[in-house]
Amino acid sequence: MKYRFEIEKKDYTDFASGRVLYNAPNTTAFPVRLASEIIQRAFEIMEEQGAPGPYRIYDPCCGGGFLLTTIGFLFNVRVSELIASDVDKAVLEIAKQNLSLLTMEGLAARRQQLEEYISAYNKDSHREALASAERLANLIDNQPINVRCLQRDITDLTNYSISDVDIIITDIPYGNLVSWAGAGADSLDHLFQNCYKALNKKHSVLVIIADKQPKLRHELFQRVQYFKLGKRQIAFFKPL
Ligand SMILES: C[S@@+](CC[C@H](N)C(=O)[O-])C[C@H]1O[C@@H](n2cnc3c(N)ncnc32)[C@H](O)[C@@H]1O
């Protein structure tokens, strides 16, 4: 895969998990350059459909919310709402904390915590994290992004409250650190069905990131872009 948007490799240290963004057991990070490339491709697909944004973006397997939070920082003014759901209540608490960093209050609370660590431990790593927090603050617009976090098994086909989403982006369970909870062999099919229900049918994009194994196709969707990078495959779909 050739990067089309995130052409230059930049320094993404400010986004490192556990630095300013919170880290916890059973949560995973996501490569920031790849996240940026993927979401810009999704924006392009939306623009081609006549939808310039700002967008409502949903991750139904959000884990600690790393992917959504980095998107919220990098493309702040292009996002109107971030919706995060996961089956695991414990990781959702981390997602809430991470997404709170997208507000001035949340980031101020994190800065204060880092200042307290500096006073208590006098460590360079905390000073560097504080400098990162100050740079991240510059990425936030005055108009805060709406954030919703909810517990949800995305393989459960009973009705739920999310609709009219512009972009769904999700890094589905790979099976090593985190595996599917829910509908067993039908999990991916059910995820496609639930994403279809959640998306705005006039103009929207679903992006699924997976390891090499699953077949990323579904009868409710037209696959419009596809690429592989390292151990990952990334597929972009429009609802039919
Ligand atoms: C690879 S991680 C996602 C990481 C996330 N994108 C991030 O940036 O932090 C996959 C997530 O899928 C969740 N998961 C597993 N089965 C699920 C289900 N049935 N419904 C919703 N989430 C599920 C796991 O709890 C895990 O947090």
PDB file of C-alpha atoms and ligand atoms in Angstrom:
ATOM      1  CA  MET A   1       0.000   0.000   0.000  1.00  0.00           C
ATOM      2  CA  LYS A   2       1.219   3.446  -0.905  1.00  0.00           C
ATOM      3  CA  TYR A   3       0.301   6.291   1.425  1.00  0.00           C
ATOM      4  CA  ARG A   4      -1.705   8.889  -0.510  1.00  0.00           C
ATOM      5  CA  PHE A   5      -2.453  11.396   2.259  1.00  0.00           C
ATOM      6  CA  GLU A   6      -0.024  10.783   5.105  1.00  0.00           C
ATOM      7  CA  ILE A   7       2.888  10.754   2.660  1.00  0.00           C
ATOM      8  CA  GLU A   8       5.613  11.833   5.075  1.00  0.00           C
ATOM      9  CA  LYS A   9       6.385   9.839   8.147  1.00  0.00           C
ATOM     10  CA  LYS A  10       5.990  12.279  11.052  1.00  0.00           C
ATOM     11  CA  ASP A  11       6.808  12.114  14.708  1.00  0.00           C
ATOM     12  CA  TYR A  12       3.684  10.871  16.485  1.00  0.00           C
ATOM     13  CA  THR A  13       5.223  10.636  19.959  1.00  0.00           C
ATOM     14  CA  ASP A  14       2.618  13.027  21.372  1.00  0.00           C
ATOM     15  CA  PHE A  15      -0.033  10.350  20.741  1.00  0.00           C
ATOM     16  CA  ALA A  16       1.880   7.466  22.317  1.00  0.00           C
ATOM     17  CA  SER A  17      -0.327   5.319  24.494  1.00  0.00           C
ATOM     18  CA  GLY A  18       0.372   5.915  28.213  1.00  0.00           C
ATOM     19  CA  ARG A  19       1.998   9.314  27.587  1.00  0.00           C
ATOM     20  CA  VAL A  20      -0.936  11.707  27.474  1.00  0.00           C
ATOM     21  CA  LEU A  21      -3.474   9.216  26.168  1.00  0.00           C
ATOM     22  CA  TYR A  22      -4.344   6.662  28.819  1.00  0.00           C
ATOM     23  CA  ASN A  23      -3.320   3.038  28.586  1.00  0.00           C
ATOM     24  CA  ALA A  24      -4.707   0.029  30.478  1.00  0.00           C
ATOM     25  CA  PRO A  25      -4.658  -3.792  30.360  1.00  0.00           C
ATOM     26  CA  ASN A  26      -6.599  -5.244  27.418  1.00  0.00           C
ATOM     27  CA  THR A  27      -6.508  -2.012  25.441  1.00  0.00           C
ATOM     28  CA  THR A  28      -4.501  -1.669  22.250  1.00  0.00           C
ATOM     29  CA  ALA A  29      -3.037   1.315  20.449  1.00  0.00           C
ATOM     30  CA  PHE A  30      -3.212   1.817  16.674  1.00  0.00           C
ATOM     31  CA  PRO A  31      -0.504   3.223  14.351  1.00  0.00           C
ATOM     32  CA  VAL A  32      -1.239   6.936  14.116  1.00  0.00           C
ATOM     33  CA  ARG A  33       0.064   7.378  10.565  1.00  0.00           C
ATOM     34  CA  LEU A  34      -2.155   4.543   9.332  1.00  0.00           C
ATOM     35  CA  ALA A  35      -5.181   5.887  11.254  1.00  0.00           C
ATOM     36  CA  SER A  36      -4.649   9.267   9.627  1.00  0.00           C
ATOM     37  CA  GLU A  37      -4.324   7.766   6.136  1.00  0.00           C
ATOM     38  CA  ILE A  38      -7.449   5.627   6.576  1.00  0.00           C
ATOM     39  CA  ILE A  39      -9.670   8.394   7.902  1.00  0.00           C
ATOM     40  CA  GLN A  40      -8.562  10.792   5.150  1.00  0.00           C
ATOM     41  CA  ARG A  41      -9.488   8.151   2.574  1.00  0.00           C
ATOM     42  CA  ALA A  42     -12.873   7.834   4.295  1.00  0.00           C
ATOM     43  CA  PHE A  43     -13.310  11.639   4.182  1.00  0.00           C
ATOM     44  CA  GLU A  44     -12.493  11.536   0.455  1.00  0.00           C
ATOM     45  CA  ILE A  45     -15.179   8.882  -0.131  1.00  0.00           C
ATOM     46  CA  MET A  46     -17.654  11.060   1.786  1.00  0.00           C
ATOM     47  CA  GLU A  47     -16.719  14.140  -0.250  1.00  0.00           C
ATOM     48  CA  GLU A  48     -17.210  12.166  -3.481  1.00  0.00           C
ATOM     49  CA  GLN A  49     -20.754  11.484  -2.242  1.00  0.00           C
ATOM     50  CA  GLY A  50     -21.320  15.232  -1.751  1.00  0.00           C
ATOM     51  CA  ALA A  51     -20.927  15.184   2.036  1.00  0.00           C
ATOM     52  CA  PRO A  52     -18.215  17.638   3.147  1.00  0.00           C
ATOM     53  CA  GLY A  53     -18.730  17.097   6.893  1.00  0.00           C
ATOM     54  CA  PRO A  54     -18.192  17.614   9.766  1.00  0.00           C
ATOM     55  CA  TYR A  55     -18.880  13.949  10.365  1.00  0.00           C
ATOM     56  CA  ARG A  56     -20.417  11.667  12.978  1.00  0.00           C
ATOM     57  CA  ILE A  57     -17.883   8.890  13.434  1.00  0.00           C
ATOM     58  CA  TYR A  58     -18.546   5.598  15.239  1.00  0.00           C
ATOM     59  CA  ASP A  59     -16.244   2.794  16.399  1.00  0.00           C
ATOM     60  CA  PRO A  60     -18.297  -0.212  17.598  1.00  0.00           C
ATOM     61  CA  CYS A  61     -15.228  -2.119  18.904  1.00  0.00           C
ATOM     62  CA  CYS A  62     -13.622   0.962  20.418  1.00  0.00           C
ATOM     63  CA  GLY A  63     -11.445  -0.662  23.092  1.00  0.00           C
ATOM     64  CA  GLY A  64      -9.664   2.116  24.972  1.00  0.00           C
ATOM     65  CA  GLY A  65     -10.769   4.623  22.319  1.00  0.00           C
ATOM     66  CA  PHE A  66      -7.257   5.183  20.992  1.00  0.00           C
ATOM     67  CA  LEU A  67      -8.292   5.240  17.323  1.00  0.00           C
ATOM     68  CA  LEU A  68     -11.195   7.665  17.836  1.00  0.00           C
ATOM     69  CA  THR A  69      -9.200   9.917  20.142  1.00  0.00           C
ATOM     70  CA  THR A  70      -6.316  10.279  17.674  1.00  0.00           C
ATOM     71  CA  ILE A  71      -8.806  11.036  14.887  1.00  0.00           C
ATOM     72  CA  GLY A  72     -10.441  13.630  17.157  1.00  0.00           C
ATOM     73  CA  PHE A  73      -7.102  15.369  17.713  1.00  0.00           C
ATOM     74  CA  LEU A  74      -5.805  15.155  14.147  1.00  0.00           C
ATOM     75  CA  PHE A  75      -9.038  16.166  12.402  1.00  0.00           C
ATOM     76  CA  ASN A  76     -10.760  18.124  15.144  1.00  0.00           C
ATOM     77  CA  VAL A  77     -12.818  20.518  13.035  1.00  0.00           C
ATOM     78  CA  ARG A  78     -13.876  17.786  10.595  1.00  0.00           C
ATOM     79  CA  VAL A  79     -15.623  15.810  13.345  1.00  0.00           C
ATOM     80  CA  SER A  80     -18.979  16.703  14.910  1.00  0.00           C
ATOM     81  CA  GLU A  81     -19.494  13.594  17.041  1.00  0.00           C
ATOM     82  CA  LEU A  82     -17.511  10.548  18.162  1.00  0.00           C
ATOM     83  CA  ILE A  83     -19.472   7.493  19.263  1.00  0.00           C
ATOM     84  CA  ALA A  84     -17.597   4.703  21.009  1.00  0.00           C
ATOM     85  CA  SER A  85     -19.012   1.331  21.987  1.00  0.00           C
ATOM     86  CA  ASP A  86     -17.498  -1.913  23.181  1.00  0.00           C
ATOM     87  CA  VAL A  87     -18.764  -5.072  24.819  1.00  0.00           C
ATOM     88  CA  ASP A  88     -16.212  -4.732  27.634  1.00  0.00           C
ATOM     89  CA  LYS A  89     -17.261  -2.302  30.375  1.00  0.00           C
ATOM     90  CA  ALA A  90     -13.726  -1.981  31.757  1.00  0.00           C
ATOM     91  CA  VAL A  91     -12.141  -0.804  28.492  1.00  0.00           C
ATOM     92  CA  LEU A  92     -15.001   1.661  27.987  1.00  0.00           C
ATOM     93  CA  GLU A  93     -13.883   3.488  31.119  1.00  0.00           C
ATOM     94  CA  ILE A  94     -10.489   4.033  29.440  1.00  0.00           C
ATOM     95  CA  ALA A  95     -12.236   5.110  26.225  1.00  0.00           C
ATOM     96  CA  LYS A  96     -14.190   7.712  28.219  1.00  0.00           C
ATOM     97  CA  GLN A  97     -10.986   9.018  29.779  1.00  0.00           C
ATOM     98  CA  ASN A  98      -9.213   9.171  26.417  1.00  0.00           C
ATOM     99  CA  LEU A  99     -12.098  10.890  24.664  1.00  0.00           C
ATOM    100  CA  SER A 100     -12.324  13.388  27.527  1.00  0.00           C
ATOM    101  CA  LEU A 101      -8.874  14.613  26.446  1.00  0.00           C
ATOM    102  CA  LEU A 102     -10.565  16.165  23.413  1.00  0.00           C
ATOM    103  CA  THR A 103     -12.083  18.809  25.679  1.00  0.00           C
ATOM    104  CA  MET A 104     -10.139  21.668  27.264  1.00  0.00           C
ATOM    105  CA  GLU A 105     -11.347  20.509  30.722  1.00  0.00           C
ATOM    106  CA  GLY A 106     -10.281  16.880  30.172  1.00  0.00           C
ATOM    107  CA  LEU A 107      -6.888  17.894  28.888  1.00  0.00           C
ATOM    108  CA  ALA A 108      -6.441  20.415  31.730  1.00  0.00           C
ATOM    109  CA  ALA A 109      -7.175  17.641  34.248  1.00  0.00           C
ATOM    110  CA  ARG A 110      -4.555  15.422  32.585  1.00  0.00           C
ATOM    111  CA  ARG A 111      -2.027  18.276  32.624  1.00  0.00           C
ATOM    112  CA  GLN A 112      -2.640  18.845  36.301  1.00  0.00           C
ATOM    113  CA  GLN A 113      -2.142  15.131  36.985  1.00  0.00           C
ATOM    114  CA  LEU A 114       1.158  15.195  35.059  1.00  0.00           C
ATOM    115  CA  GLU A 115       2.285  18.282  36.995  1.00  0.00           C
ATOM    116  CA  GLU A 116       1.567  16.435  40.247  1.00  0.00           C
ATOM    117  CA  TYR A 117       3.637  13.472  39.011  1.00  0.00           C
ATOM    118  CA  ILE A 118       6.501  15.842  38.167  1.00  0.00           C
ATOM    119  CA  SER A 119       6.395  17.304  41.689  1.00  0.00           C
ATOM    120  CA  ALA A 120       6.236  13.866  43.263  1.00  0.00           C
ATOM    121  CA  TYR A 121       8.726  11.902  41.105  1.00  0.00           C
ATOM    122  CA  ASN A 122      10.793  14.493  39.176  1.00  0.00           C
ATOM    123  CA  LYS A 123      10.921  12.276  36.081  1.00  0.00           C
ATOM    124  CA  ASP A 124      11.774  13.422  32.522  1.00  0.00           C
ATOM    125  CA  SER A 125       9.113  11.120  31.093  1.00  0.00           C
ATOM    126  CA  HIS A 126       6.415  13.116  32.920  1.00  0.00           C
ATOM    127  CA  ARG A 127       7.910  16.424  31.773  1.00  0.00           C
ATOM    128  CA  GLU A 128       7.906  15.153  28.182  1.00  0.00           C
ATOM    129  CA  ALA A 129       4.310  13.980  28.552  1.00  0.00           C
ATOM    130  CA  LEU A 130       3.339  17.443  29.822  1.00  0.00           C
ATOM    131  CA  ALA A 131       4.980  19.044  26.766  1.00  0.00           C
ATOM    132  CA  SER A 132       2.997  16.625  24.567  1.00  0.00           C
ATOM    133  CA  ALA A 133      -0.213  17.592  26.372  1.00  0.00           C
ATOM    134  CA  GLU A 134       0.475  21.266  25.636  1.00  0.00           C
ATOM    135  CA  ARG A 135       0.988  20.491  21.925  1.00  0.00           C
ATOM    136  CA  LEU A 136      -2.185  18.385  21.836  1.00  0.00           C
ATOM    137  CA  ALA A 137      -4.104  21.303  23.377  1.00  0.00           C
ATOM    138  CA  ASN A 138      -3.219  23.347  20.283  1.00  0.00           C
ATOM    139  CA  LEU A 139      -5.049  20.824  18.109  1.00  0.00           C
ATOM    140  CA  ILE A 140      -8.382  21.300  19.855  1.00  0.00           C
ATOM    141  CA  ASP A 141     -10.915  23.741  18.503  1.00  0.00           C
ATOM    142  CA  ASN A 142     -13.090  25.831  20.830  1.00  0.00           C
ATOM    143  CA  GLN A 143     -16.171  24.005  19.559  1.00  0.00           C
ATOM    144  CA  PRO A 144     -15.999  20.664  21.405  1.00  0.00           C
ATOM    145  CA  ILE A 145     -16.768  17.394  19.647  1.00  0.00           C
ATOM    146  CA  ASN A 146     -19.853  15.594  20.997  1.00  0.00           C
ATOM    147  CA  VAL A 147     -18.840  12.315  22.583  1.00  0.00           C
ATOM    148  CA  ARG A 148     -20.965   9.239  23.385  1.00  0.00           C
ATOM    149  CA  CYS A 149     -19.651   6.082  25.034  1.00  0.00           C
ATOM    150  CA  LEU A 150     -21.862   3.065  25.498  1.00  0.00           C
ATOM    151  CA  GLN A 151     -21.600  -0.600  26.261  1.00  0.00           C
ATOM    152  CA  ARG A 152     -22.804  -2.653  23.325  1.00  0.00           C
ATOM    153  CA  ASP A 153     -22.242  -6.126  21.935  1.00  0.00           C
ATOM    154  CA  ILE A 154     -22.020  -5.352  18.229  1.00  0.00           C
ATOM    155  CA  THR A 155     -22.871  -8.977  17.370  1.00  0.00           C
ATOM    156  CA  ASP A 156     -26.254  -8.612  19.128  1.00  0.00           C
ATOM    157  CA  LEU A 157     -28.887  -8.058  16.431  1.00  0.00           C
ATOM    158  CA  THR A 158     -31.574  -6.556  18.670  1.00  0.00           C
ATOM    159  CA  ASN A 159     -32.306  -2.885  18.037  1.00  0.00           C
ATOM    160  CA  TYR A 160     -30.156  -0.149  19.449  1.00  0.00           C
ATOM    161  CA  SER A 161     -30.022   3.600  19.474  1.00  0.00           C
ATOM    162  CA  ILE A 162     -27.270   4.509  17.008  1.00  0.00           C
ATOM    163  CA  SER A 163     -28.328   5.757  13.588  1.00  0.00           C
ATOM    164  CA  ASP A 164     -27.417   8.266  10.881  1.00  0.00           C
ATOM    165  CA  VAL A 165     -23.697   7.797  11.336  1.00  0.00           C
ATOM    166  CA  ASP A 166     -21.464   9.114   8.523  1.00  0.00           C
ATOM    167  CA  ILE A 167     -18.348   7.033   9.077  1.00  0.00           C
ATOM    168  CA  ILE A 168     -17.857   3.784  10.939  1.00  0.00           C
ATOM    169  CA  ILE A 169     -14.232   2.880  11.482  1.00  0.00           C
ATOM    170  CA  THR A 170     -13.362  -0.191  13.473  1.00  0.00           C
ATOM    171  CA  ASP A 171     -10.384  -2.323  14.271  1.00  0.00           C
ATOM    172  CA  ILE A 172     -12.041  -5.685  14.914  1.00  0.00           C
ATOM    173  CA  PRO A 173     -10.722  -8.284  17.390  1.00  0.00           C
ATOM    174  CA  TYR A 174      -7.696 -10.191  16.083  1.00  0.00           C
ATOM    175  CA  GLY A 175      -7.781 -13.056  18.534  1.00  0.00           C
ATOM    176  CA  ASN A 176      -4.465 -12.692  20.368  1.00  0.00           C
ATOM    177  CA  LEU A 177      -4.926  -9.946  22.909  1.00  0.00           C
ATOM    178  CA  VAL A 178      -8.647  -9.514  22.297  1.00  0.00           C
ATOM    179  CA  SER A 179     -11.065 -11.924  20.667  1.00  0.00           C
ATOM    180  CA  TRP A 180     -14.725 -11.715  19.706  1.00  0.00           C
ATOM    181  CA  ALA A 181     -17.276 -11.886  22.465  1.00  0.00           C
ATOM    182  CA  GLY A 182     -20.768 -12.721  21.239  1.00  0.00           C
ATOM    183  CA  ALA A 183     -22.028 -14.522  18.172  1.00  0.00           C
ATOM    184  CA  GLY A 184     -19.100 -16.886  17.518  1.00  0.00           C
ATOM    185  CA  ALA A 185     -18.641 -17.683  13.819  1.00  0.00           C
ATOM    186  CA  ASP A 186     -21.357 -15.182  12.866  1.00  0.00           C
ATOM    187  CA  SER A 187     -19.702 -12.255  14.678  1.00  0.00           C
ATOM    188  CA  LEU A 188     -18.416 -10.494  11.568  1.00  0.00           C
ATOM    189  CA  ASP A 189     -21.678 -10.983   9.671  1.00  0.00           C
ATOM    190  CA  HIS A 190     -23.584  -9.507  12.615  1.00  0.00           C
ATOM    191  CA  LEU A 191     -21.169  -6.581  12.812  1.00  0.00           C
ATOM    192  CA  PHE A 192     -21.848  -5.833   9.122  1.00  0.00           C
ATOM    193  CA  GLN A 193     -25.617  -6.022   9.735  1.00  0.00           C
ATOM    194  CA  ASN A 194     -25.477  -3.697  12.742  1.00  0.00           C
ATOM    195  CA  CYS A 195     -23.197  -1.246  10.947  1.00  0.00           C
ATOM    196  CA  TYR A 196     -25.648  -1.182   8.050  1.00  0.00           C
ATOM    197  CA  LYS A 197     -28.424  -0.202  10.475  1.00  0.00           C
ATOM    198  CA  ALA A 198     -26.282   2.502  12.087  1.00  0.00           C
ATOM    199  CA  LEU A 199     -25.163   4.190   8.853  1.00  0.00           C
ATOM    200  CA  ASN A 200     -26.801   7.057   7.006  1.00  0.00           C
ATOM    201  CA  LYS A 201     -27.902   5.358   3.749  1.00  0.00           C
ATOM    202  CA  LYS A 202     -27.558   8.489   1.586  1.00  0.00           C
ATOM    203  CA  HIS A 203     -23.846   8.987   2.142  1.00  0.00           C
ATOM    204  CA  SER A 204     -21.631   7.008   4.469  1.00  0.00           C
ATOM    205  CA  VAL A 205     -18.575   4.800   4.704  1.00  0.00           C
ATOM    206  CA  LEU A 206     -17.736   1.724   6.731  1.00  0.00           C
ATOM    207  CA  VAL A 207     -14.055   0.953   7.262  1.00  0.00           C
ATOM    208  CA  ILE A 208     -13.026  -2.388   8.723  1.00  0.00           C
ATOM    209  CA  ILE A 209      -9.493  -3.120   9.817  1.00  0.00           C
ATOM    210  CA  ALA A 210      -8.702  -6.768  10.463  1.00  0.00           C
ATOM    211  CA  ASP A 211      -5.869  -9.260  10.466  1.00  0.00           C
ATOM    212  CA  LYS A 212      -5.338 -11.341   7.329  1.00  0.00           C
ATOM    213  CA  GLN A 213      -7.906 -14.016   8.125  1.00  0.00           C
ATOM    214  CA  PRO A 214     -11.495 -12.818   7.722  1.00  0.00           C
ATOM    215  CA  LYS A 215     -13.129 -12.321   4.337  1.00  0.00           C
ATOM    216  CA  LEU A 216     -14.069  -8.658   4.259  1.00  0.00           C
ATOM    217  CA  ARG A 217     -17.113  -8.726   1.996  1.00  0.00           C
ATOM    218  CA  HIS A 218     -20.849  -8.525   2.700  1.00  0.00           C
ATOM    219  CA  GLU A 219     -24.024  -8.532   0.621  1.00  0.00           C
ATOM    220  CA  LEU A 220     -25.328  -5.329   2.269  1.00  0.00           C
ATOM    221  CA  PHE A 221     -22.246  -3.378   1.168  1.00  0.00           C
ATOM    222  CA  GLN A 222     -20.251  -2.485  -1.920  1.00  0.00           C
ATOM    223  CA  ARG A 223     -16.524  -2.702  -1.269  1.00  0.00           C
ATOM    224  CA  VAL A 224     -14.998   0.463  -2.725  1.00  0.00           C
ATOM    225  CA  GLN A 225     -11.351   0.316  -1.589  1.00  0.00           C
ATOM    226  CA  TYR A 226      -9.096  -2.323  -0.166  1.00  0.00           C
ATOM    227  CA  PHE A 227      -5.454  -2.555   0.857  1.00  0.00           C
ATOM    228  CA  LYS A 228      -3.089  -4.597   2.963  1.00  0.00           C
ATOM    229  CA  LEU A 229      -0.364  -3.277   5.207  1.00  0.00           C
ATOM    230  CA  GLY A 230       1.865  -5.630   7.179  1.00  0.00           C
ATOM    231  CA  LYS A 231      -0.364  -7.991   9.138  1.00  0.00           C
ATOM    232  CA  ARG A 232      -3.472  -5.912   8.498  1.00  0.00           C
ATOM    233  CA  GLN A 233      -6.127  -5.710   5.776  1.00  0.00           C
ATOM    234  CA  ILE A 234      -8.249  -2.575   5.474  1.00  0.00           C
ATOM    235  CA  ALA A 235     -11.520  -2.473   3.532  1.00  0.00           C
ATOM    236  CA  PHE A 236     -13.811   0.485   2.751  1.00  0.00           C
ATOM    237  CA  PHE A 237     -17.511  -0.061   2.027  1.00  0.00           C
ATOM    238  CA  LYS A 238     -20.564   1.908   0.986  1.00  0.00           C
ATOM    239  CA  PRO A 239     -23.978   0.624   2.113  1.00  0.00           C
ATOM    240  CA  LEU A 240     -26.195  -0.652  -0.735  1.00  0.00           C
TER     241      LEU A 240
HETATM  242  C1  LIG B   1      -8.542  -4.561  18.459  1.00  0.00           C
HETATM  243  S1  LIG B   1      -9.500  -3.986  19.810  1.00  0.00           S
HETATM  244  C2  LIG B   1      -9.975  -2.366  19.292  1.00  0.00           C
HETATM  245  C3  LIG B   1      -8.999  -1.298  19.650  1.00  0.00           C
HETATM  246  C4  LIG B   1      -9.509   0.119  19.424  1.00  0.00           C
HETATM  247  N1  LIG B   1      -9.789   0.377  18.036  1.00  0.00           N
HETATM  248  C5  LIG B   1      -8.574   1.181  19.953  1.00  0.00           C
HETATM  249  O1  LIG B   1      -8.099   2.003  19.178  1.00  0.00           O
HETATM  250  O2  LIG B   1      -8.315   1.226  21.182  1.00  0.00           O
HETATM  251  C6  LIG B   1     -10.996  -4.873  19.624  1.00  0.00           C
HETATM  252  C7  LIG B   1     -12.094  -4.570  20.656  1.00  0.00           C
HETATM  253  O3  LIG B   1     -13.253  -5.321  20.301  1.00  0.00           O
HETATM  254  C8  LIG B   1     -13.985  -5.560  21.484  1.00  0.00           C
HETATM  255  N2  LIG B   1     -14.994  -6.600  21.239  1.00  0.00           N
HETATM  256  C9  LIG B   1     -14.862  -7.946  21.212  1.00  0.00           C
HETATM  257  N3  LIG B   1     -16.056  -8.517  20.957  1.00  0.00           N
HETATM  258  C10 LIG B   1     -16.962  -7.504  20.836  1.00  0.00           C
HETATM  259  C11 LIG B   1     -18.360  -7.452  20.600  1.00  0.00           C
HETATM  260  N4  LIG B   1     -19.060  -8.561  20.423  1.00  0.00           N
HETATM  261  N5  LIG B   1     -18.966  -6.227  20.534  1.00  0.00           N
HETATM  262  C12 LIG B   1     -18.251  -5.083  20.717  1.00  0.00           C
HETATM  263  N6  LIG B   1     -16.925  -5.076  20.966  1.00  0.00           N
HETATM  264  C13 LIG B   1     -16.297  -6.270  21.016  1.00  0.00           C
HETATM  265  C14 LIG B   1     -12.919  -5.936  22.502  1.00  0.00           C
HETATM  266  O4  LIG B   1     -13.417  -5.754  23.821  1.00  0.00           O
HETATM  267  C15 LIG B   1     -11.791  -4.970  22.102  1.00  0.00           C
HETATM  268  O5  LIG B   1     -11.827  -3.831  22.922  1.00  0.00           O
END
